[in-house]
Coordinates of C-alpha atoms and ligand atoms in Angstrom, one line a residue:
M406 CA 9.4 -4.5 17.8
S407 CA 7.7 -1.2 16.5
I408 CA 8.4 0.3 13.3
K409 CA 10.1 3.5 15.4
E410 CA 12.2 1.5 17.6
L411 CA 13.6 -0.3 13.9
A412 CA 14.4 3.1 12.5
E413 CA 16.1 4.2 16.0
N414 CA 18.2 0.7 16.1
A415 CA 18.6 0.5 12.4
N416 CA 22.3 0.3 10.5
H417 CA 21.5 2.9 7.4
K418 CA 19.5 6.2 8.5
D419 CA 19.4 8.0 5.6
F420 CA 17.6 6.2 3.0
D421 CA 16.6 8.6 0.3
S422 CA 12.8 7.8 -0.4
K423 CA 12.9 10.2 -2.9
R424 CA 15.5 8.9 -5.0
H425 CA 14.2 5.4 -4.0
Q426 CA 10.8 6.8 -5.5
E427 CA 12.0 8.2 -8.7
L428 CA 13.3 4.7 -9.1
L429 CA 10.1 2.8 -8.5
D430 CA 8.7 4.9 -11.1
K431 CA 10.7 4.6 -14.0
A432 CA 9.8 0.8 -13.3
N433 CA 6.1 1.3 -13.3
E434 CA 6.0 3.7 -16.6
A435 CA 8.2 0.9 -18.3
V436 CA 5.6 -2.0 -17.0
A437 CA 2.7 0.7 -18.4
N438 CA 4.3 2.2 -21.9
T439 CA 5.2 -2.5 -22.7
D440 CA 2.0 -4.5 -24.4
V441 CA 2.3 -7.9 -23.9
D442 CA 1.1 -11.0 -26.6
P443 CA -1.8 -12.0 -25.0
R444 CA -2.1 -15.9 -26.3
W445 CA -0.2 -17.4 -23.2
H446 CA -0.6 -14.4 -20.8
P447 CA -2.0 -15.6 -17.3
L448 CA -5.5 -14.5 -16.2
V449 CA -6.3 -17.2 -13.9
H450 CA -2.8 -16.6 -12.2
V451 CA -0.9 -13.9 -10.9
A452 CA 1.9 -12.6 -13.0
P453 CA 2.4 -8.6 -13.7
K454 CA 0.8 -6.2 -16.5
A455 CA 4.4 -6.9 -18.3
G456 CA 8.4 -7.8 -17.6
W457 CA 10.0 -10.7 -15.8
M458 CA 8.9 -12.2 -12.9
N459 CA 10.8 -15.0 -10.6
D460 CA 9.3 -15.9 -6.7
P461 CA 6.7 -14.6 -5.1
N462 CA 8.0 -13.0 -2.1
G463 CA 7.0 -11.4 1.3
V464 CA 3.4 -12.7 1.0
C465 CA 1.3 -11.8 4.3
Y466 CA -2.2 -10.6 5.1
F467 CA -1.6 -7.0 6.2
N468 CA -4.2 -4.1 6.6
G469 CA -7.5 -6.3 5.9
R470 CA -5.4 -7.3 2.0
Y471 CA -3.4 -10.6 1.1
H472 CA 0.2 -8.8 -0.4
M473 CA 1.3 -10.8 -2.8
F474 CA 5.2 -9.1 -3.5
F475 CA 7.3 -10.9 -6.5
Q476 CA 11.1 -10.9 -8.3
H477 CA 10.2 -8.5 -11.3
Y478 CA 12.3 -7.1 -14.0
P479 CA 10.4 -4.6 -15.3
Y480 CA 12.5 -3.5 -18.2
G481 CA 11.7 -6.1 -20.3
S482 CA 11.4 -9.9 -20.1
K483 CA 14.5 -11.5 -19.0
W484 CA 15.8 -12.1 -15.2
G485 CA 17.5 -8.6 -14.2
P486 CA 17.7 -6.3 -11.6
M487 CA 15.5 -7.8 -9.0
H488 CA 12.3 -4.9 -8.2
W489 CA 9.3 -6.3 -6.1
G490 CA 6.3 -6.7 -7.4
H491 CA 3.3 -6.2 -5.8
A492 CA -0.5 -8.0 -6.1
T493 CA -3.0 -7.9 -3.2
S494 CA -6.1 -9.7 -2.7
T495 CA -9.2 -9.9 -0.1
D496 CA -10.0 -13.4 -1.3
L497 CA -6.9 -14.7 -2.6
V498 CA -9.6 -15.4 -5.8
T499 CA -9.6 -11.6 -7.2
W500 CA -6.1 -10.3 -7.3
Q501 CA -5.4 -6.3 -8.4
R502 CA -1.5 -5.1 -9.3
E503 CA -0.3 -2.2 -7.3
S504 CA 3.1 -0.6 -8.2
I505 CA 6.2 -2.0 -8.2
A506 CA 7.1 -1.7 -4.5
L507 CA 10.9 -2.2 -4.4
A508 CA 13.9 -1.0 -6.4
P509 CA 17.1 -1.8 -6.0
S510 CA 18.5 1.8 -5.0
E511 CA 21.5 1.3 -2.3
K512 CA 24.9 0.7 -2.2
Y513 CA 23.5 -3.0 -1.0
D514 CA 20.9 -3.7 -2.9
E515 CA 22.1 -2.1 -6.3
D516 CA 22.0 -5.4 -9.0
G517 CA 18.9 -6.6 -7.0
V518 CA 16.2 -6.3 -4.3
W519 CA 16.3 -10.7 -4.2
S520 CA 13.8 -12.6 -2.2
G521 CA 12.6 -12.3 1.1
T522 CA 9.4 -12.6 2.9
S523 CA 7.7 -10.3 5.4
L524 CA 7.1 -10.5 9.1
V525 CA 3.2 -8.4 10.0
L526 CA 5.3 -7.1 13.5
S527 CA 1.5 -4.8 14.9
E528 CA -1.3 -4.0 13.2
G529 CA -0.6 -1.0 10.8
E530 CA 3.3 -2.3 10.7
L531 CA 4.8 -4.3 8.1
A532 CA 8.4 -5.3 7.7
V533 CA 9.9 -7.1 4.9
F534 CA 13.6 -9.1 5.0
Y535 CA 15.2 -10.0 1.7
T536 CA 18.7 -10.2 0.5
G537 CA 20.8 -6.8 -0.8
N538 CA 22.4 -8.3 -4.2
R539 CA 25.7 -6.4 -5.3
W540 CA 28.0 -8.0 -8.1
V541 CA 31.7 -7.2 -7.1
N542 CA 32.5 -6.2 -10.8
G543 CA 29.3 -4.1 -11.1
E544 CA 28.1 -5.7 -14.2
D545 CA 27.6 -9.5 -13.3
D546 CA 28.8 -12.9 -11.5
T547 CA 31.5 -13.3 -13.1
D548 CA 34.1 -11.8 -10.0
G549 CA 31.7 -13.2 -6.7
K550 CA 28.4 -11.4 -5.9
V551 CA 28.2 -10.2 -2.4
Q552 CA 24.8 -10.8 -0.7
T553 CA 23.4 -9.0 2.6
Q554 CA 20.1 -10.1 4.5
C555 CA 18.2 -6.1 4.7
L556 CA 15.5 -4.8 6.5
A557 CA 12.6 -2.4 5.5
V558 CA 9.7 -1.6 6.8
S559 CA 5.8 0.3 5.9
T560 CA 2.9 1.2 7.5
D561 CA 0.0 0.4 3.9
G562 CA 2.0 -2.1 2.7
Q563 CA 2.8 -0.1 -0.7
N564 CA 5.4 2.6 0.3
F565 CA 8.6 1.1 2.0
T566 CA 11.5 2.6 3.8
K567 CA 14.3 0.4 3.7
L568 CA 16.1 0.4 6.9
G569 CA 19.8 -1.2 5.3
P570 CA 21.6 -4.6 6.3
I571 CA 20.9 -6.5 9.3
L572 CA 23.1 -9.4 8.5
E573 CA 26.1 -9.4 6.7
A574 CA 27.3 -13.0 5.0
P575 CA 30.3 -14.3 6.8
E576 CA 34.2 -14.6 4.5
G577 CA 34.3 -17.0 2.1
V578 CA 30.4 -17.0 1.8
E579 CA 29.0 -15.5 -1.7
D580 CA 25.4 -17.3 -1.8
I581 CA 23.4 -16.7 0.8
R582 CA 19.9 -15.5 0.6
D583 CA 16.4 -15.4 1.1
P584 CA 15.3 -15.0 4.7
K585 CA 12.7 -15.8 6.5
V586 CA 11.8 -14.9 9.9
W587 CA 9.4 -15.8 12.6
R588 CA 8.5 -14.9 15.9
E589 CA 8.6 -18.4 18.2
A590 CA 9.3 -18.9 22.5
D591 CA 9.8 -15.2 22.7
R592 CA 12.4 -14.9 19.9
W593 CA 12.6 -13.8 16.8
W594 CA 14.3 -16.2 14.3
M595 CA 15.8 -16.7 10.7
I596 CA 16.5 -19.2 8.0
I597 CA 18.6 -18.7 5.1
G598 CA 19.9 -21.0 2.4
V599 CA 23.0 -21.0 1.8
S600 CA 25.8 -22.8 -0.1
A601 CA 28.4 -23.1 2.3
P602 CA 32.5 -24.1 1.9
V603 CA 33.2 -27.8 3.1
E604 CA 37.2 -28.4 3.2
D605 CA 37.9 -31.0 0.4
G606 CA 34.7 -31.1 -1.4
P607 CA 32.4 -28.9 -3.3
N608 CA 29.5 -26.4 -1.7
R609 CA 27.4 -27.7 0.3
G610 CA 23.6 -26.3 0.4
Q611 CA 22.8 -25.8 3.8
V612 CA 19.3 -24.0 5.8
W613 CA 21.5 -22.0 8.6
L614 CA 18.8 -20.6 11.5
Y615 CA 20.0 -17.7 13.2
S616 CA 17.8 -15.6 16.3
S617 CA 17.1 -12.0 18.0
D618 CA 15.2 -10.4 19.6
D619 CA 15.6 -7.3 18.4
L620 CA 15.2 -7.7 14.3
I621 CA 18.5 -5.6 14.7
D622 CA 21.6 -8.1 15.5
W623 CA 21.3 -11.2 14.9
E624 CA 23.3 -14.9 16.3
F625 CA 24.2 -17.8 13.9
E626 CA 22.1 -20.8 16.0
R627 CA 23.5 -23.8 14.3
V628 CA 23.1 -25.6 10.7
L629 CA 19.5 -26.5 10.3
Y630 CA 19.7 -28.1 7.2
E631 CA 22.1 -29.4 4.8
D632 CA 20.9 -31.2 1.8
P633 CA 21.0 -35.0 1.7
D634 CA 22.3 -35.0 -1.9
P635 CA 26.5 -34.7 -1.7
L636 CA 26.1 -32.4 -5.2
C637 CA 23.6 -30.1 -3.7
Y638 CA 25.9 -27.3 -3.6
M639 CA 22.9 -24.7 -2.8
V640 CA 18.9 -24.3 -1.1
E641 CA 17.7 -20.9 -2.5
C642 CA 14.0 -19.6 -0.3
P643 CA 13.8 -22.3 2.5
D644 CA 10.7 -21.7 4.1
F645 CA 10.3 -23.3 7.8
F646 CA 6.8 -23.4 9.7
E647 CA 4.8 -26.0 11.9
M648 CA 1.4 -28.4 11.2
D649 CA 0.0 -30.1 13.7
G650 CA 2.8 -30.4 16.0
K651 CA 5.2 -30.7 13.3
R652 CA 7.9 -28.9 11.1
V653 CA 7.8 -28.6 7.9
L654 CA 11.3 -27.4 5.8
V655 CA 10.4 -26.7 2.4
Y656 CA 13.2 -25.6 0.3
C657 CA 15.0 -25.3 -3.5
P658 CA 18.0 -27.7 -4.0
M659 CA 20.3 -26.5 -6.6
T660 CA 22.7 -29.6 -7.7
T661 CA 24.9 -30.7 -10.6
A662 CA 23.5 -34.6 -10.3
P663 CA 23.1 -36.0 -13.4
R664 CA 19.3 -35.3 -14.5
R665 CA 18.4 -39.2 -15.2
G666 CA 15.1 -40.8 -13.8
Y667 CA 12.2 -38.9 -13.2
G668 CA 12.6 -36.9 -10.5
Q669 CA 15.2 -33.4 -10.3
R670 CA 14.5 -32.7 -14.1
N671 CA 14.7 -29.3 -13.5
G672 CA 18.0 -27.3 -13.2
H673 CA 15.6 -26.1 -10.5
N674 CA 13.6 -28.4 -8.1
N675 CA 11.4 -27.7 -5.4
G676 CA 10.6 -30.3 -2.5
Y677 CA 9.8 -30.7 1.5
A678 CA 11.7 -32.5 4.4
A679 CA 9.3 -32.7 7.5
G680 CA 10.0 -33.8 10.7
D681 CA 10.4 -32.7 14.6
W682 CA 11.6 -28.9 16.0
E683 CA 11.8 -26.9 19.1
P684 CA 13.4 -23.3 19.8
G685 CA 16.6 -23.6 19.8
G686 CA 17.0 -27.7 18.9
E687 CA 17.8 -29.6 16.3
F688 CA 15.7 -30.3 13.2
V689 CA 15.3 -33.8 13.7
V690 CA 14.1 -35.7 9.8
K691 CA 11.3 -37.4 9.7
H692 CA 10.8 -37.5 6.3
E693 CA 13.5 -36.8 3.6
F694 CA 13.8 -35.1 0.9
S695 CA 11.1 -35.2 -1.9
Q696 CA 9.6 -33.7 -4.7
F697 CA 6.7 -31.4 -3.8
D698 CA 5.7 -30.7 -7.7
W699 CA 7.4 -32.2 -11.1
G700 CA 6.1 -30.5 -13.2
H701 CA 8.8 -28.2 -15.7
H702 CA 8.2 -25.1 -14.1
Y703 CA 7.6 -25.0 -10.1
Y704 CA 10.3 -23.1 -7.7
A705 CA 10.9 -21.0 -5.3
P706 CA 7.5 -21.8 -3.0
Q707 CA 6.4 -19.4 -0.2
S708 CA 4.0 -20.2 2.0
L709 CA 1.3 -17.6 4.5
R710 CA -0.5 -19.4 7.6
V711 CA -3.7 -16.9 7.2
P712 CA -7.2 -15.6 9.7
D713 CA -8.4 -19.1 9.3
G714 CA -5.6 -21.1 9.9
R715 CA -4.8 -23.3 6.7
Q716 CA -1.9 -22.4 5.8
I717 CA -1.1 -21.9 2.0
I718 CA 1.7 -21.8 -0.8
F719 CA 2.5 -19.3 -3.2
G720 CA 4.6 -21.1 -6.1
W721 CA 6.0 -19.3 -9.3
M722 CA 5.6 -21.0 -12.3
G723 CA 8.8 -19.8 -15.0
G724 CA 12.0 -21.4 -14.4
F725 CA 15.4 -19.8 -15.2
E726 CA 16.5 -22.4 -18.0
L727 CA 16.1 -20.4 -21.5
P728 CA 14.6 -18.8 -23.4
L729 CA 10.9 -19.5 -23.1
A730 CA 8.6 -18.9 -26.5
S731 CA 6.5 -16.2 -24.4
Q732 CA 10.2 -14.7 -24.4
K733 CA 10.9 -13.9 -27.5
D734 CA 8.3 -11.5 -28.6
D735 CA 5.6 -10.9 -25.8
A736 CA 7.3 -9.3 -23.7
W737 CA 6.5 -11.5 -20.4
S738 CA 7.8 -14.2 -18.3
G739 CA 6.6 -16.3 -15.3
H740 CA 3.4 -16.4 -13.0
L741 CA 2.8 -17.6 -10.2
A742 CA 1.2 -21.6 -9.5
T743 CA -2.8 -21.6 -9.0
P744 CA -2.4 -20.9 -4.2
R745 CA -2.4 -24.1 -3.0
V746 CA -3.6 -25.6 0.7
L747 CA -1.3 -27.8 2.7
E748 CA -1.2 -30.8 4.5
L749 CA 0.4 -32.9 6.2
D750 CA -0.9 -36.8 7.1
D751 CA 0.8 -38.4 10.6
D752 CA 4.0 -39.2 8.7
Y753 CA 5.5 -36.4 7.8
V754 CA 3.6 -36.6 4.0
L755 CA 2.8 -33.0 2.9
R756 CA -0.2 -32.5 0.4
A757 CA -1.4 -29.9 -1.2
T758 CA -4.5 -28.9 -3.2
P759 CA -5.9 -26.0 -4.8
I760 CA -7.7 -24.0 -2.3
A761 CA -11.1 -23.9 -2.0
E762 CA -12.1 -20.4 -3.5
F763 CA -10.1 -21.1 -6.2
A764 CA -13.8 -22.5 -7.0
E765 CA -15.8 -19.1 -7.1
L766 CA -13.8 -18.6 -10.5
R767 CA -16.4 -21.5 -12.7
D768 CA -18.6 -20.5 -14.5
V769 CA -20.9 -23.4 -14.0
D770 CA -23.5 -22.4 -16.1
N771 CA -21.3 -23.2 -18.3
A772 CA -19.9 -26.1 -17.5
V773 CA -19.8 -29.4 -18.7
V774 CA -20.6 -32.2 -16.1
L775 CA -20.7 -35.3 -17.2
D776 CA -21.9 -38.5 -14.9
E777 CA -20.9 -42.2 -14.9
F778 CA -19.6 -43.8 -18.5
T779 CA -18.1 -45.7 -20.4
L780 CA -14.9 -44.1 -23.1
G781 CA -14.7 -47.5 -25.2
V782 CA -11.3 -49.1 -26.5
D783 CA -9.1 -46.7 -28.4
E784 CA -11.8 -43.9 -28.3
T785 CA -11.4 -40.0 -28.7
R786 CA -14.2 -37.6 -27.6
E787 CA -14.3 -34.4 -28.1
L788 CA -15.4 -32.4 -24.4
L789 CA -14.7 -28.4 -25.5
E790 CA -14.1 -27.9 -28.8
D791 CA -12.4 -24.6 -28.3
A792 CA -11.4 -23.7 -24.3
G793 CA -10.3 -20.6 -22.6
P794 CA -9.1 -20.5 -19.2
V795 CA -10.9 -24.5 -17.0
D796 CA -11.1 -25.6 -14.3
I797 CA -10.7 -29.7 -14.9
E798 CA -12.0 -32.5 -12.4
L799 CA -11.6 -36.1 -13.8
E800 CA -12.3 -39.3 -11.4
V801 CA -11.7 -42.8 -13.2
D802 CA -12.6 -46.3 -11.6
L803 CA -9.1 -48.1 -12.6
T804 CA -10.4 -51.4 -11.1
K805 CA -12.7 -51.1 -14.5
T806 CA -10.7 -49.2 -16.6
S807 CA -8.4 -51.7 -19.0
S808 CA -6.6 -48.7 -21.4
E809 CA -3.2 -48.3 -21.0
Q810 CA -3.9 -44.7 -20.3
V811 CA -6.3 -42.3 -19.0
S812 CA -5.4 -39.1 -21.2
L813 CA -7.4 -35.6 -21.4
L814 CA -6.0 -34.2 -24.5
V815 CA -5.8 -29.6 -24.0
N816 CA -5.1 -27.3 -26.0
R817 CA -6.0 -29.7 -28.8
I818 CA -5.5 -27.7 -31.0
S819 CA -6.0 -30.5 -34.4
D820 CA -6.2 -35.2 -33.9
T821 CA -2.1 -34.7 -33.7
E822 CA -1.6 -31.3 -32.2
Y823 CA -2.2 -31.0 -28.2
A824 CA -1.0 -31.2 -24.5
E825 CA -1.6 -34.5 -22.9
V826 CA -2.6 -35.1 -18.9
A827 CA -2.5 -38.7 -18.6
Y828 CA -2.7 -41.4 -16.3
D829 CA 0.0 -44.0 -17.9
S830 CA -0.6 -47.7 -15.5
L831 CA 2.4 -49.0 -17.4
S832 CA 4.7 -46.4 -15.4
N833 CA 1.8 -46.2 -12.4
R834 CA 2.7 -42.4 -13.5
V835 CA 1.4 -39.0 -14.2
V836 CA 2.6 -37.2 -17.3
L837 CA 1.9 -33.6 -18.2
D838 CA 3.8 -34.0 -22.2
R839 CA 4.3 -31.3 -24.3
G840 CA 5.6 -32.7 -26.6
K841 CA 2.8 -32.9 -29.5
V842 CA 1.7 -29.0 -28.2
G843 CA 2.7 -26.9 -31.4
S844 CA 4.7 -25.0 -30.2
T845 CA 8.8 -24.5 -28.4
D846 CA 8.6 -26.3 -25.2
R847 CA 8.7 -29.3 -25.0
G848 CA 9.6 -32.0 -23.7
Y849 CA 7.4 -33.6 -20.3
R850 CA 7.5 -34.6 -16.7
A851 CA 5.8 -37.6 -14.6
A852 CA 4.8 -37.7 -11.2
P853 CA 4.4 -41.0 -9.5
Y854 CA 1.2 -42.3 -8.8
T855 CA 0.3 -43.7 -4.9
G856 CA -3.6 -43.3 -5.3
G857 CA -5.8 -46.0 -5.5
D858 CA -8.6 -47.7 -7.8
V859 CA -9.7 -44.5 -8.2
L860 CA -7.8 -41.7 -9.8
K861 CA -8.3 -38.3 -9.1
L862 CA -7.2 -35.8 -11.6
R863 CA -7.3 -31.6 -10.9
V864 CA -6.7 -29.9 -14.0
I865 CA -6.1 -25.9 -14.2
I866 CA -5.9 -24.5 -17.7
D867 CA -4.7 -21.3 -18.4
R868 CA -3.6 -19.2 -21.5
G869 CA -0.2 -20.8 -21.5
S870 CA 0.0 -23.1 -18.4
V871 CA -1.2 -26.3 -17.9
E872 CA -1.9 -28.2 -13.4
V873 CA -2.1 -31.0 -12.5
I874 CA -2.9 -32.1 -8.9
I875 CA -2.8 -35.8 -8.6
G876 CA -5.1 -37.3 -5.5
D877 CA -5.3 -35.7 -2.8
G878 CA -2.5 -33.4 -3.4
E879 CA 0.4 -36.0 -2.7
H880 CA 2.2 -34.5 -6.3
A881 CA 1.7 -32.4 -8.7
V882 CA 2.6 -31.4 -12.5
S883 CA 2.6 -27.8 -13.8
S884 CA 4.6 -26.5 -16.8
L885 CA 4.3 -23.3 -18.5
V886 CA 2.4 -24.8 -22.5
F887 CA 2.4 -22.7 -25.2
P888 CA 0.2 -23.7 -27.3
R889 CA 0.3 -22.8 -31.5
E890 CA -2.2 -20.5 -33.0
G891 CA -5.4 -22.6 -33.3
K892 CA -9.2 -23.8 -31.3
R893 CA -7.6 -24.9 -27.6
G894 CA -10.0 -28.2 -27.7
I895 CA -10.2 -30.7 -25.0
A896 CA -11.4 -34.4 -25.1
L897 CA -10.8 -37.6 -23.5
A898 CA -8.7 -40.3 -25.2
S899 CA -8.1 -44.4 -24.0
T900 CA -5.4 -46.6 -25.4
G901 CA -5.8 -50.2 -26.3
G902 CA -8.9 -50.9 -23.7
K903 CA -12.0 -48.7 -21.6
I904 CA -11.5 -46.2 -19.6
A905 CA -14.3 -46.3 -16.8
V906 CA -15.5 -43.1 -15.9
N907 CA -17.1 -41.6 -12.8
K908 CA -17.1 -38.3 -13.4
L909 CA -15.8 -35.7 -15.6
A910 CA -15.9 -31.8 -15.6
I911 CA -14.9 -28.6 -17.0
Y912 CA -16.1 -25.6 -15.7
P913 CA -14.8 -22.3 -17.9
L914 CA -12.8 -19.8 -15.5
R915 CA -13.8 -16.1 -14.9
S916 CA -10.3 -13.9 -14.6
I917 CA -8.5 -13.3 -11.4
W918 CA -8.2 -9.4 -12.3
A919 CA -10.5 -7.3 -10.6
Ligands
LIG1098 C1 15.1 -18.2 -6.8 C2 16.4 -17.0 -6.3 C3 16.4 -16.3 -4.7 C4 16.9 -15.3 -5.5 C5 15.9 -14.7 -5.8 C6 16.7 -13.4 -7.9 O1 14.3 -17.9 -7.5 O2 17.5 -17.0 -7.6 O3 17.9 -17.4 -4.7 O4 16.5 -14.3 -4.1 O5 15.3 -15.4 -7.2 O6 15.8 -13.4 -8.3

């Protein structure tokens, strides 16, 4: 399918590119004229220069560069009428900020160019699919919304022509969004997240499957998936891809289930189900929904098969449970997580670890690298007095460790103020605790520990966030963490016993901004 053919068949042929450009210019200017407070603004994670961001969108490899678009509100640190912000990279490690790519400009997307994905049609021809959002009352969602799946095309990845709606919401369906489109078995396929009305009960979170032979007219195929939680009323940002002949569905369930226990602690959570699927058939689930990252802030992940065959996933570290401290005085909110490479094992268990090339940011000359040592009973050993962004690798022999917790104290302002990353042997969980961090946005999260006798933690610390990858990536805990002003030390601490460290390395990180 070429852009020329799409333009001929399009439903909207009078896109006013001049007006769109004026809106983009205004939005770019607003960002350029906003100064953020740098204290927590990310140095090793993708974010706009200022303003609000949420989901990664349209991630692709196109014309020799990786393109990362994202939900962006340029006029403030709160969620608002969505634009698509834009950054690019040649190596997935260093990034360059680009001009905003899409602004709400048409009747069908006048209240927001919401999330979606990219499809490289051919060398030099890119299509993006997104949800156009419109409030019925023109103001907010109190009287309902109209969500339409839309198409836009580009030859340079920077300037887009909107070709308009390709799929209207069926009667009675209000929340239907975040299209993902791919080519398989000589057809185009699309999945969308839906809040599906059902008889005699609350709406159910489902993923709907459509197919097409021209990318413009779409036929409903089936309900591909329904979240097993009867209180899940909406599925956002579904991503569906093949790995080693199996299928993974990554998605974000929204549920009214009470928050008890460790799982699904956020208003918005992420996870995956895995199974088997053949085009035209049913999705046969072999691995039921499982949370993917247990932190406060990991949402709306979107993955990309990169040219060397790896499936890499990009999540958003931010949240709708507001306010976040950075919003109040600092003029920004949200950043992407470190790109993670996915692996699916024979039991359909998904693992995610930071891409290998992320290590290129390490300043190895200034690293702290400690080989085997034992930390005594109730001992705290300072490792760095004041750290910027760092990448930490910790390996501990649990068979020789008697300490109840293996605690890395980070953002350590004083003996009593720090964030704690700990393996807790009582609950057998890995905890990220912001309770003593000295700022707002407190609370802890804890992921199950499913590793063996050798505990492996990878901890990536940015100015305003901590990502913890556990073991070989079975689980992770990622949260925004906003330390009070002061030094940001790092220490290792034991509780009621000893810690047998195999290896501990702390690498200062260079900025990702080229
Ligand atoms: C998920 C989400 C999407 C929607 C977008 C709007 O975070 O709610 O479902 O398209 O954000 O910004």
